[in-house]
Amino acid sequence: MNWSARIQQALSERQQQHAWRSRPQVQHNSTREIQVEGQRYLHFSSNDYLGLSQHPALIAGWQQGAKAGAGAGASGHVTGYRQQQAELEDALASWLGYPRALLFVSGFALNQAIIHLLAGKDDRLLADKLSHASLLEAASLAPAQLRRFAHNQPHSLQRLLAQPVSGATLVITEGIFSMDGDSAPLVEIAQATAAAEGWLLVDDAHGIGVAGDQGRGSCWQQGVKPQLQVITFGKAFGVSGAALLCDDATADYMVQFARHLIYSTALPPAQIGALHAALLAVQQADGARATLQQNIAHFRRGAASLPWQLLPSESAIQPLVIGENSAALALSRRLAQAGCWVSAIRPPTVPPGTARLRITLTAVHRTEDIDRLLEVLHDAAGE
Ligand SMILES: *Cc1c(COP(=O)(O)O)cnc(C)c1O
């Protein structure tokens, strides 16, 4: 089959499976509200958990940074690595108690870089089944053997760890899972990994800024220090980009060999400026974190009697599992008609038969916003 025919076939399969992905064109997004095609909605699909993307200090940090120029001008290995970036890396490392932090343009790129660099063909990668696509993509393309353990089941991981391997083992999980909202049992996972002399990578994209003292994330909260910690800045930090927290030798190894760093333009100065401000704002956001927790508790109380399965999540991610793609889409549309924007998440992002509304709550939602969402959900349930 030629390329055109193959592309056509893939597109028509997408449509038949009610799996077509469309990208809404957003005219306005204040984290609490969104405007799409001229319509205003209460917004329950943002990862901007603390509302920092709209924070005046971050915007000022961005503008201040931009005075140094619009772009970095080169890879960090040429002339794109600025003093401001080095200072940000040092601040992140000392905040989280690691010797080093390395910035990447995105969490997706970072996960490719670290997994591809570490995983040789005699090694094995043991990943939680529900790990983010950026982790599983990298792991399945790497020459190492990939095995997946049952979601949040240390016993399942232990069974895999007990099998012999000639090379090294890297265990991969998330702090708070992006599509389920639940937390990994990091203490048990770290113990099992250490007992097998493996390394642990925790991707805390949804925990950093939100969980733990000062928002230091899931690992800090659970008292675990994995060899590799990935944090991203597109969620609670309200900007974009990512950082790897690790020891000195691993950081040097990445700087020497990671192609995603060497052959890619460094982050623009404006983004570095915004990230400095975001780090301060996150550290000072105890009030916003408390409001977020209240919003989560309020939503869960009101949603308990809905006929759909509300997953056991204490995080800002509150998934309602609907099942079939078409049913999840229909409910999403029904909510939109009533002024609430909640995206339907379908396979392959989630396992088949578990299409869901991934409701996200933020610190900027008001109690009446959540009451409105609950009212609309209960109305839809009664129809
Ligand atoms: C969003 C996300 C990423 C990707 O990070 P970007 O910086 O947006 O590329 C990686 N891992 C997890 C768990 C995520 O949720």
mmCIF file of C-alpha atoms and ligand atoms in Angstrom:
data_model
loop_
_atom_site.group_PDB
_atom_site.id
_atom_site.type_symbol
_atom_site.label_atom_id
_atom_site.label_comp_id
_atom_site.label_asym_id
_atom_site.label_seq_id
_atom_site.Cartn_x
_atom_site.Cartn_y
_atom_site.Cartn_z
ATOM 1 C CA MET A 1 0.000 0.000 0.000
ATOM 2 C CA ASN A 2 1.365 3.446 -0.831
ATOM 3 C CA TRP A 3 1.580 6.315 1.656
ATOM 4 C CA SER A 4 -1.619 8.038 0.551
ATOM 5 C CA ALA A 5 -3.693 4.878 0.779
ATOM 6 C CA ARG A 6 -2.220 4.035 4.163
ATOM 7 C CA ILE A 7 -2.949 7.507 5.504
ATOM 8 C CA GLN A 8 -6.510 7.382 4.179
ATOM 9 C CA GLN A 9 -7.109 4.010 5.795
ATOM 10 C CA ALA A 10 -5.779 5.124 9.184
ATOM 11 C CA LEU A 11 -7.969 8.228 9.073
ATOM 12 C CA SER A 12 -11.143 6.371 8.226
ATOM 13 C CA GLU A 13 -10.491 3.800 10.969
ATOM 14 C CA ARG A 14 -10.102 6.642 13.457
ATOM 15 C CA GLN A 15 -13.463 8.017 12.451
ATOM 16 C CA GLN A 16 -15.282 4.682 12.560
ATOM 17 C CA GLN A 17 -13.969 4.006 16.061
ATOM 18 C CA HIS A 18 -15.243 7.365 17.358
ATOM 19 C CA ALA A 19 -11.601 8.023 18.126
ATOM 20 C CA TRP A 20 -11.140 11.081 15.910
ATOM 21 C CA ARG A 21 -9.152 13.729 17.738
ATOM 22 C CA SER A 22 -10.008 17.317 17.071
ATOM 23 C CA ARG A 23 -8.161 20.324 18.364
ATOM 24 C CA PRO A 24 -10.536 23.027 19.519
ATOM 25 C CA GLN A 25 -9.452 26.530 18.558
ATOM 26 C CA VAL A 26 -9.334 28.436 21.797
ATOM 27 C CA GLN A 27 -9.859 32.192 21.749
ATOM 28 C CA HIS A 28 -9.506 32.765 25.466
ATOM 29 C CA ASN A 29 -8.268 30.623 28.358
ATOM 30 C CA SER A 30 -8.104 31.913 31.922
ATOM 31 C CA THR A 31 -7.761 28.430 33.485
ATOM 32 C CA ARG A 32 -11.223 28.902 35.047
ATOM 33 C CA GLU A 33 -12.941 29.804 31.803
ATOM 34 C CA ILE A 34 -12.344 28.948 28.183
ATOM 35 C CA GLN A 35 -13.777 30.397 24.971
ATOM 36 C CA VAL A 36 -14.117 28.145 21.941
ATOM 37 C CA GLU A 37 -15.848 29.208 18.711
ATOM 38 C CA GLY A 38 -17.289 32.253 20.415
ATOM 39 C CA GLN A 39 -18.812 30.280 23.305
ATOM 40 C CA ARG A 40 -17.684 30.670 26.917
ATOM 41 C CA TYR A 41 -17.384 27.614 29.137
ATOM 42 C CA LEU A 42 -16.313 26.809 32.665
ATOM 43 C CA HIS A 43 -13.032 25.021 32.063
ATOM 44 C CA PHE A 44 -12.432 21.585 33.637
ATOM 45 C CA SER A 45 -9.692 20.270 31.329
ATOM 46 C CA SER A 46 -6.642 22.311 32.244
ATOM 47 C CA ASN A 47 -3.440 21.056 33.865
ATOM 48 C CA ASP A 48 -2.748 24.569 35.150
ATOM 49 C CA TYR A 49 -3.622 23.337 38.653
ATOM 50 C CA LEU A 50 -2.554 26.463 40.532
ATOM 51 C CA GLY A 51 -3.595 28.968 37.861
ATOM 52 C CA LEU A 52 0.017 30.102 37.486
ATOM 53 C CA SER A 53 -0.137 30.446 33.692
ATOM 54 C CA GLN A 54 -2.084 33.669 34.337
ATOM 55 C CA HIS A 55 0.013 34.851 37.306
ATOM 56 C CA PRO A 56 1.302 38.444 36.889
ATOM 57 C CA ALA A 57 4.708 37.503 38.347
ATOM 58 C CA LEU A 58 5.228 34.793 35.722
ATOM 59 C CA ILE A 59 4.178 37.070 32.891
ATOM 60 C CA ALA A 60 6.528 39.764 34.237
ATOM 61 C CA GLY A 61 9.304 37.145 34.487
ATOM 62 C CA TRP A 62 8.682 36.221 30.871
ATOM 63 C CA GLN A 63 8.825 39.864 29.757
ATOM 64 C CA GLN A 64 11.953 40.533 31.808
ATOM 65 C CA GLY A 65 13.634 37.460 30.302
ATOM 66 C CA ALA A 66 12.719 38.551 26.775
ATOM 67 C CA LYS A 67 14.879 41.654 27.159
ATOM 68 C CA ALA A 68 17.832 39.331 26.528
ATOM 69 C CA GLY A 69 16.368 38.394 23.130
ATOM 70 C CA ALA A 70 13.558 36.315 21.716
ATOM 71 C CA GLY A 71 15.511 33.125 21.268
ATOM 72 C CA ALA A 72 18.512 31.322 22.736
ATOM 73 C CA GLY A 73 20.226 31.397 19.354
ATOM 74 C CA ALA A 74 21.864 27.977 19.595
ATOM 75 C CA SER A 75 21.985 24.656 21.368
ATOM 76 C CA GLY A 76 23.198 24.801 24.939
ATOM 77 C CA HIS A 77 26.382 23.120 23.749
ATOM 78 C CA VAL A 78 27.163 25.999 21.434
ATOM 79 C CA THR A 79 26.169 29.365 22.897
ATOM 80 C CA GLY A 80 22.557 28.883 24.042
ATOM 81 C CA TYR A 81 23.303 27.995 27.663
ATOM 82 C CA ARG A 82 22.975 31.179 29.690
ATOM 83 C CA GLN A 83 23.880 32.053 33.236
ATOM 84 C CA GLN A 84 20.171 32.467 34.040
ATOM 85 C CA GLN A 85 19.538 28.877 33.010
ATOM 86 C CA ALA A 86 22.434 27.584 35.120
ATOM 87 C CA GLU A 87 21.015 29.503 38.104
ATOM 88 C CA LEU A 88 17.569 28.025 37.530
ATOM 89 C CA GLU A 89 19.024 24.507 37.376
ATOM 90 C CA ASP A 90 20.888 25.102 40.650
ATOM 91 C CA ALA A 91 17.743 26.454 42.316
ATOM 92 C CA LEU A 92 15.686 23.430 41.202
ATOM 93 C CA ALA A 93 18.363 20.982 42.338
ATOM 94 C CA SER A 94 18.685 22.471 45.794
ATOM 95 C CA TRP A 95 14.880 22.811 46.165
ATOM 96 C CA LEU A 96 14.437 19.091 45.584
ATOM 97 C CA GLY A 97 17.635 17.962 47.318
ATOM 98 C CA TYR A 98 19.528 16.621 44.285
ATOM 99 C CA PRO A 99 23.101 17.401 43.222
ATOM 100 C CA ARG A 100 21.993 18.426 39.732
ATOM 101 C CA ALA A 101 19.057 19.474 37.567
ATOM 102 C CA LEU A 102 19.118 19.615 33.763
ATOM 103 C CA LEU A 103 16.555 21.566 31.750
ATOM 104 C CA PHE A 104 14.921 20.191 28.596
ATOM 105 C CA VAL A 105 12.516 21.863 26.163
ATOM 106 C CA SER A 106 9.767 19.414 27.094
ATOM 107 C CA GLY A 107 8.977 16.431 29.254
ATOM 108 C CA PHE A 108 8.425 14.405 26.109
ATOM 109 C CA ALA A 109 11.963 15.153 24.876
ATOM 110 C CA LEU A 110 13.442 14.531 28.319
ATOM 111 C CA ASN A 111 11.840 11.100 28.630
ATOM 112 C CA GLN A 112 13.113 10.113 25.179
ATOM 113 C CA ALA A 113 16.596 11.370 26.016
ATOM 114 C CA ILE A 114 17.098 9.604 29.334
ATOM 115 C CA ILE A 115 15.505 6.295 28.378
ATOM 116 C CA HIS A 116 17.296 6.055 25.024
ATOM 117 C CA LEU A 117 20.600 6.933 26.591
ATOM 118 C CA LEU A 118 20.389 4.438 29.443
ATOM 119 C CA ALA A 119 18.666 1.425 27.901
ATOM 120 C CA GLY A 120 21.040 -0.863 26.012
ATOM 121 C CA LYS A 121 20.075 -4.156 24.459
ATOM 122 C CA ASP A 122 20.972 -6.370 27.458
ATOM 123 C CA ASP A 123 19.067 -4.142 29.862
ATOM 124 C CA ARG A 124 15.460 -4.235 30.865
ATOM 125 C CA LEU A 125 12.850 -1.566 31.400
ATOM 126 C CA LEU A 126 10.015 -2.325 33.813
ATOM 127 C CA ALA A 127 7.252 0.237 33.458
ATOM 128 C CA ASP A 128 3.886 0.648 35.149
ATOM 129 C CA LYS A 129 1.246 -0.332 32.575
ATOM 130 C CA LEU A 130 -0.415 3.075 32.735
ATOM 131 C CA SER A 131 2.749 5.126 32.301
ATOM 132 C CA HIS A 132 2.467 8.227 30.116
ATOM 133 C CA ALA A 133 2.841 7.832 26.353
ATOM 134 C CA SER A 134 6.149 9.716 26.386
ATOM 135 C CA LEU A 135 7.640 7.054 28.693
ATOM 136 C CA LEU A 136 6.166 4.023 26.936
ATOM 137 C CA GLU A 137 7.056 5.407 23.514
ATOM 138 C CA ALA A 138 10.693 5.777 24.515
ATOM 139 C CA ALA A 139 10.762 2.419 26.288
ATOM 140 C CA SER A 140 9.214 0.487 23.428
ATOM 141 C CA LEU A 141 11.597 2.001 20.871
ATOM 142 C CA ALA A 142 14.689 1.403 23.000
ATOM 143 C CA PRO A 143 16.760 -1.736 22.302
ATOM 144 C CA ALA A 144 16.252 -2.947 25.899
ATOM 145 C CA GLN A 145 13.522 -5.430 26.751
ATOM 146 C CA LEU A 146 10.334 -3.711 27.961
ATOM 147 C CA ARG A 147 7.991 -5.411 30.436
ATOM 148 C CA ARG A 148 5.004 -3.702 31.977
ATOM 149 C CA PHE A 149 3.853 -4.356 35.532
ATOM 150 C CA ALA A 150 0.257 -4.126 36.759
ATOM 151 C CA HIS A 151 -0.733 -0.562 37.596
ATOM 152 C CA ASN A 152 0.464 0.446 41.086
ATOM 153 C CA GLN A 153 1.117 -3.212 42.056
ATOM 154 C CA PRO A 154 4.550 -3.604 43.671
ATOM 155 C CA HIS A 155 4.003 -7.394 43.764
ATOM 156 C CA SER A 156 3.667 -7.493 40.018
ATOM 157 C CA LEU A 157 6.892 -5.482 39.753
ATOM 158 C CA GLN A 158 8.611 -7.852 42.189
ATOM 159 C CA ARG A 159 7.689 -10.862 40.059
ATOM 160 C CA LEU A 160 9.358 -9.246 37.043
ATOM 161 C CA LEU A 161 12.363 -8.171 39.092
ATOM 162 C CA ALA A 162 12.858 -11.770 40.251
ATOM 163 C CA GLN A 163 13.533 -12.896 36.692
ATOM 164 C CA PRO A 164 17.183 -12.974 35.621
ATOM 165 C CA VAL A 165 18.667 -10.221 33.446
ATOM 166 C CA SER A 166 22.175 -9.884 32.064
ATOM 167 C CA GLY A 167 22.273 -6.075 32.020
ATOM 168 C CA ALA A 168 20.846 -3.348 34.260
ATOM 169 C CA THR A 169 17.250 -2.638 35.274
ATOM 170 C CA LEU A 170 15.373 0.650 35.095
ATOM 171 C CA VAL A 171 11.960 0.816 36.776
ATOM 172 C CA ILE A 172 9.632 3.504 35.433
ATOM 173 C CA THR A 173 6.535 4.985 37.026
ATOM 174 C CA GLU A 174 4.684 8.249 37.560
ATOM 175 C CA GLY A 175 4.168 10.083 40.844
ATOM 176 C CA ILE A 176 0.527 10.946 40.121
ATOM 177 C CA PHE A 177 -0.896 9.217 37.059
ATOM 178 C CA SER A 178 -1.967 11.560 34.308
ATOM 179 C CA MET A 179 -5.172 9.803 33.250
ATOM 180 C CA ASP A 180 -6.203 8.156 36.548
ATOM 181 C CA GLY A 181 -5.104 10.736 39.098
ATOM 182 C CA ASP A 182 -3.960 8.149 41.634
ATOM 183 C CA SER A 183 -0.553 8.123 43.349
ATOM 184 C CA ALA A 184 2.080 5.435 42.929
ATOM 185 C CA PRO A 185 3.135 3.506 46.058
ATOM 186 C CA LEU A 186 6.636 4.915 45.706
ATOM 187 C CA VAL A 187 8.035 3.535 48.965
ATOM 188 C CA GLU A 188 7.312 -0.084 48.003
ATOM 189 C CA ILE A 189 8.402 0.451 44.408
ATOM 190 C CA ALA A 190 11.661 2.090 45.493
ATOM 191 C CA GLN A 191 12.372 -0.732 47.981
ATOM 192 C CA ALA A 192 11.725 -3.461 45.425
ATOM 193 C CA THR A 193 13.882 -1.655 42.853
ATOM 194 C CA ALA A 194 16.735 -1.154 45.312
ATOM 195 C CA ALA A 195 16.602 -4.806 46.401
ATOM 196 C CA ALA A 196 17.143 -5.798 42.764
ATOM 197 C CA GLU A 197 19.912 -3.193 42.400
ATOM 198 C CA GLY A 198 17.958 -1.344 39.731
ATOM 199 C CA TRP A 199 17.381 2.358 39.221
ATOM 200 C CA LEU A 200 14.042 4.070 39.580
ATOM 201 C CA LEU A 201 12.706 6.838 37.339
ATOM 202 C CA VAL A 202 9.678 8.745 38.642
ATOM 203 C CA ASP A 203 7.927 11.125 36.251
ATOM 204 C CA ASP A 204 6.124 13.559 38.536
ATOM 205 C CA ALA A 205 4.571 15.797 35.894
ATOM 206 C CA HIS A 206 1.285 15.968 37.836
ATOM 207 C CA GLY A 207 2.697 15.929 41.362
ATOM 208 C CA ILE A 208 5.301 18.680 41.205
ATOM 209 C CA GLY A 209 3.930 21.982 42.469
ATOM 210 C CA VAL A 210 0.847 20.334 43.900
ATOM 211 C CA ALA A 211 1.854 17.503 46.252
ATOM 212 C CA GLY A 212 4.223 17.661 49.203
ATOM 213 C CA ASP A 213 5.647 20.431 51.357
ATOM 214 C CA GLN A 214 6.072 23.643 49.246
ATOM 215 C CA GLY A 215 4.816 21.654 46.268
ATOM 216 C CA ARG A 216 7.997 19.577 46.082
ATOM 217 C CA GLY A 217 5.996 16.724 44.616
ATOM 218 C CA SER A 218 5.131 13.083 45.136
ATOM 219 C CA CYS A 219 8.653 11.793 45.881
ATOM 220 C CA TRP A 220 9.228 14.380 48.577
ATOM 221 C CA GLN A 221 5.767 13.734 49.999
ATOM 222 C CA GLN A 222 6.398 9.989 50.242
ATOM 223 C CA GLY A 223 9.977 10.357 51.458
ATOM 224 C CA VAL A 224 11.497 8.653 48.415
ATOM 225 C CA LYS A 225 14.495 9.789 46.400
ATOM 226 C CA PRO A 226 14.661 7.989 43.065
ATOM 227 C CA GLN A 227 17.929 8.080 41.125
ATOM 228 C CA LEU A 228 16.052 9.884 38.342
ATOM 229 C CA GLN A 229 13.209 12.308 38.852
ATOM 230 C CA VAL A 230 11.446 14.005 35.966
ATOM 231 C CA ILE A 231 9.476 17.192 36.592
ATOM 232 C CA THR A 232 7.663 19.173 33.947
ATOM 233 C CA PHE A 233 6.698 22.830 33.829
ATOM 234 C CA GLY A 234 3.626 22.689 31.600
ATOM 235 C CA LYS A 235 1.252 21.712 34.390
ATOM 236 C CA ALA A 236 1.273 23.291 37.886
ATOM 237 C CA PHE A 237 4.253 25.491 36.930
ATOM 238 C CA GLY A 238 2.054 27.124 34.293
ATOM 239 C CA VAL A 239 4.763 27.454 31.619
ATOM 240 C CA SER A 240 6.435 24.584 29.690
ATOM 241 C CA GLY A 241 9.717 22.702 29.689
ATOM 242 C CA ALA A 242 11.041 20.018 32.002
ATOM 243 C CA ALA A 243 13.934 19.096 34.248
ATOM 244 C CA LEU A 244 15.781 15.908 35.140
ATOM 245 C CA LEU A 245 16.939 15.654 38.748
ATOM 246 C CA CYS A 246 19.890 13.291 39.188
ATOM 247 C CA ASP A 247 23.417 12.901 40.530
ATOM 248 C CA ASP A 248 26.510 14.625 39.146
ATOM 249 C CA ALA A 249 27.757 11.731 37.045
ATOM 250 C CA THR A 250 24.379 11.146 35.379
ATOM 251 C CA ALA A 251 24.054 14.845 34.595
ATOM 252 C CA ASP A 252 27.538 14.881 33.070
ATOM 253 C CA TYR A 253 26.676 11.747 31.089
ATOM 254 C CA MET A 254 23.533 13.435 29.718
ATOM 255 C CA VAL A 255 25.433 16.585 28.798
ATOM 256 C CA GLN A 256 28.057 14.495 26.999
ATOM 257 C CA PHE A 257 25.770 12.110 25.164
ATOM 258 C CA ALA A 258 22.062 13.104 25.150
ATOM 259 C CA ARG A 259 21.238 14.020 21.560
ATOM 260 C CA HIS A 260 18.012 15.720 22.649
ATOM 261 C CA LEU A 261 20.182 18.246 24.490
ATOM 262 C CA ILE A 262 23.120 18.529 22.139
ATOM 263 C CA TYR A 263 21.241 18.900 18.851
ATOM 264 C CA SER A 264 18.317 21.026 19.976
ATOM 265 C CA THR A 265 18.075 24.766 20.578
ATOM 266 C CA ALA A 266 18.163 25.801 24.226
ATOM 267 C CA LEU A 267 15.117 27.277 25.963
ATOM 268 C CA PRO A 268 14.459 30.933 25.119
ATOM 269 C CA PRO A 269 15.467 33.520 27.753
ATOM 270 C CA ALA A 270 11.835 34.548 28.285
ATOM 271 C CA GLN A 271 10.926 31.018 29.315
ATOM 272 C CA ILE A 272 13.833 30.869 31.744
ATOM 273 C CA GLY A 273 12.658 34.180 33.238
ATOM 274 C CA ALA A 274 9.112 32.868 33.615
ATOM 275 C CA LEU A 275 10.373 29.637 35.185
ATOM 276 C CA HIS A 276 12.391 31.519 37.821
ATOM 277 C CA ALA A 277 9.181 33.336 38.754
ATOM 278 C CA ALA A 278 7.168 30.108 38.617
ATOM 279 C CA LEU A 279 9.508 28.363 41.050
ATOM 280 C CA LEU A 280 9.054 31.190 43.575
ATOM 281 C CA ALA A 281 5.299 31.242 43.029
ATOM 282 C CA VAL A 282 5.056 27.466 43.514
ATOM 283 C CA GLN A 283 7.060 27.660 46.745
ATOM 284 C CA GLN A 284 4.683 30.330 48.041
ATOM 285 C CA ALA A 285 1.461 28.698 46.879
ATOM 286 C CA ASP A 286 0.350 27.016 50.115
ATOM 287 C CA GLY A 287 -2.907 28.980 49.966
ATOM 288 C CA ALA A 288 -3.655 27.865 46.415
ATOM 289 C CA ARG A 289 -2.800 24.261 47.254
ATOM 290 C CA ALA A 290 -5.227 24.368 50.205
ATOM 291 C CA THR A 291 -7.974 25.805 47.980
ATOM 292 C CA LEU A 292 -7.312 23.084 45.410
ATOM 293 C CA GLN A 293 -7.666 20.391 48.081
ATOM 294 C CA GLN A 294 -10.973 21.932 49.190
ATOM 295 C CA ASN A 295 -12.196 21.957 45.602
ATOM 296 C CA ILE A 296 -11.227 18.308 45.143
ATOM 297 C CA ALA A 297 -13.021 17.268 48.337
ATOM 298 C CA HIS A 298 -16.105 19.301 47.384
ATOM 299 C CA PHE A 299 -16.262 17.717 43.951
ATOM 300 C CA ARG A 300 -15.825 14.174 45.258
ATOM 301 C CA ARG A 301 -18.602 14.596 47.819
ATOM 302 C CA GLY A 302 -20.979 15.782 45.133
ATOM 303 C CA ALA A 303 -19.959 13.210 42.520
ATOM 304 C CA ALA A 304 -20.122 10.126 44.753
ATOM 305 C CA SER A 305 -23.733 9.359 43.818
ATOM 306 C CA LEU A 306 -23.255 9.642 40.041
ATOM 307 C CA PRO A 307 -23.910 6.401 38.117
ATOM 308 C CA TRP A 308 -20.431 6.404 36.545
ATOM 309 C CA GLN A 309 -17.289 5.143 38.220
ATOM 310 C CA LEU A 310 -15.361 7.974 39.843
ATOM 311 C CA LEU A 311 -11.779 6.709 40.122
ATOM 312 C CA PRO A 312 -10.207 6.730 43.597
ATOM 313 C CA SER A 313 -8.095 9.857 43.144
ATOM 314 C CA GLU A 314 -7.115 12.460 45.715
ATOM 315 C CA SER A 315 -5.441 14.638 43.109
ATOM 316 C CA ALA A 316 -6.657 17.426 40.835
ATOM 317 C CA ILE A 317 -7.367 14.765 38.192
ATOM 318 C CA GLN A 318 -10.852 13.336 38.790
ATOM 319 C CA PRO A 319 -11.737 10.831 36.060
ATOM 320 C CA LEU A 320 -15.292 9.624 35.500
ATOM 321 C CA VAL A 321 -15.083 6.356 33.583
ATOM 322 C CA ILE A 322 -17.868 6.101 30.993
ATOM 323 C CA GLY A 323 -16.764 3.084 28.923
ATOM 324 C CA GLU A 324 -17.557 3.359 25.230
ATOM 325 C CA ASN A 325 -15.980 6.111 23.144
ATOM 326 C CA SER A 326 -19.295 7.286 21.739
ATOM 327 C CA ALA A 327 -20.895 7.512 25.204
ATOM 328 C CA ALA A 328 -17.976 9.502 26.586
ATOM 329 C CA LEU A 329 -18.125 11.867 23.610
ATOM 330 C CA ALA A 330 -21.879 12.291 23.972
ATOM 331 C CA LEU A 331 -21.563 13.168 27.650
ATOM 332 C CA SER A 332 -18.748 15.600 26.909
ATOM 333 C CA ARG A 333 -21.008 17.307 24.322
ATOM 334 C CA ARG A 334 -23.915 17.337 26.733
ATOM 335 C CA LEU A 335 -21.779 19.106 29.343
ATOM 336 C CA ALA A 336 -20.587 21.603 26.749
ATOM 337 C CA GLN A 337 -24.183 22.467 25.863
ATOM 338 C CA ALA A 338 -24.662 23.340 29.515
ATOM 339 C CA GLY A 339 -21.521 25.482 29.599
ATOM 340 C CA CYS A 340 -18.939 23.083 31.078
ATOM 341 C CA TRP A 341 -15.844 22.104 29.090
ATOM 342 C CA VAL A 342 -14.586 18.597 29.915
ATOM 343 C CA SER A 343 -12.591 16.626 27.343
ATOM 344 C CA ALA A 344 -13.380 12.978 26.663
ATOM 345 C CA ILE A 345 -10.204 10.875 26.813
ATOM 346 C CA ARG A 346 -10.302 7.749 24.670
ATOM 347 C CA PRO A 347 -8.042 4.821 23.750
ATOM 348 C CA PRO A 348 -5.172 4.535 23.013
ATOM 349 C CA THR A 349 -4.534 7.225 25.649
ATOM 350 C CA VAL A 350 -6.462 5.012 28.111
ATOM 351 C CA PRO A 351 -7.155 1.230 27.954
ATOM 352 C CA PRO A 352 -9.946 0.058 25.586
ATOM 353 C CA GLY A 353 -13.425 0.243 27.103
ATOM 354 C CA THR A 354 -12.426 2.888 29.662
ATOM 355 C CA ALA A 355 -13.117 6.097 27.748
ATOM 356 C CA ARG A 356 -13.594 8.768 30.342
ATOM 357 C CA LEU A 357 -14.221 12.340 31.190
ATOM 358 C CA ARG A 358 -10.963 13.552 32.662
ATOM 359 C CA ILE A 359 -12.184 16.307 34.941
ATOM 360 C CA THR A 360 -9.432 18.519 36.283
ATOM 361 C CA LEU A 361 -9.884 20.931 39.134
ATOM 362 C CA THR A 362 -7.732 23.947 39.856
ATOM 363 C CA ALA A 363 -7.188 26.415 42.659
ATOM 364 C CA VAL A 364 -8.962 29.134 40.665
ATOM 365 C CA HIS A 365 -12.288 27.312 40.397
ATOM 366 C CA ARG A 366 -14.931 28.742 42.685
ATOM 367 C CA THR A 367 -17.281 26.589 44.719
ATOM 368 C CA GLU A 368 -20.164 27.689 42.510
ATOM 369 C CA ASP A 369 -18.257 26.517 39.395
ATOM 370 C CA ILE A 370 -17.950 23.028 40.837
ATOM 371 C CA ASP A 371 -21.580 23.081 41.969
ATOM 372 C CA ARG A 372 -22.578 23.958 38.406
ATOM 373 C CA LEU A 373 -20.547 21.046 36.987
ATOM 374 C CA LEU A 374 -22.094 18.665 39.525
ATOM 375 C CA GLU A 375 -25.583 19.905 38.700
ATOM 376 C CA VAL A 376 -25.046 19.328 34.984
ATOM 377 C CA LEU A 377 -23.577 15.863 35.592
ATOM 378 C CA HIS A 378 -26.541 14.876 37.772
ATOM 379 C CA ASP A 379 -28.965 16.211 35.148
ATOM 380 C CA ALA A 380 -27.213 14.194 32.424
ATOM 381 C CA ALA A 381 -27.283 11.085 34.639
ATOM 382 C CA GLY A 382 -31.045 11.439 35.022
ATOM 383 C CA GLU A 383 -31.701 11.616 31.284
HETATM 384 C C1 LIG B 1 2.502 16.057 30.203
HETATM 385 C C2 LIG B 1 3.384 14.898 30.539
HETATM 386 C C3 LIG B 1 4.630 14.727 29.949
HETATM 387 C C4 LIG B 1 5.076 15.589 28.805
HETATM 388 O O1 LIG B 1 5.564 16.778 29.262
HETATM 389 P P1 LIG B 1 5.645 18.008 28.246
HETATM 390 O O2 LIG B 1 6.574 18.935 28.916
HETATM 391 O O3 LIG B 1 4.270 18.524 28.128
HETATM 392 O O4 LIG B 1 6.178 17.472 26.958
HETATM 393 C C5 LIG B 1 5.437 13.712 30.384
HETATM 394 N N1 LIG B 1 5.030 12.870 31.349
HETATM 395 C C6 LIG B 1 3.828 12.976 31.928
HETATM 396 C C7 LIG B 1 3.428 12.015 32.987
HETATM 397 C C8 LIG B 1 2.956 13.985 31.533
HETATM 398 O O5 LIG B 1 1.743 14.086 32.065
#
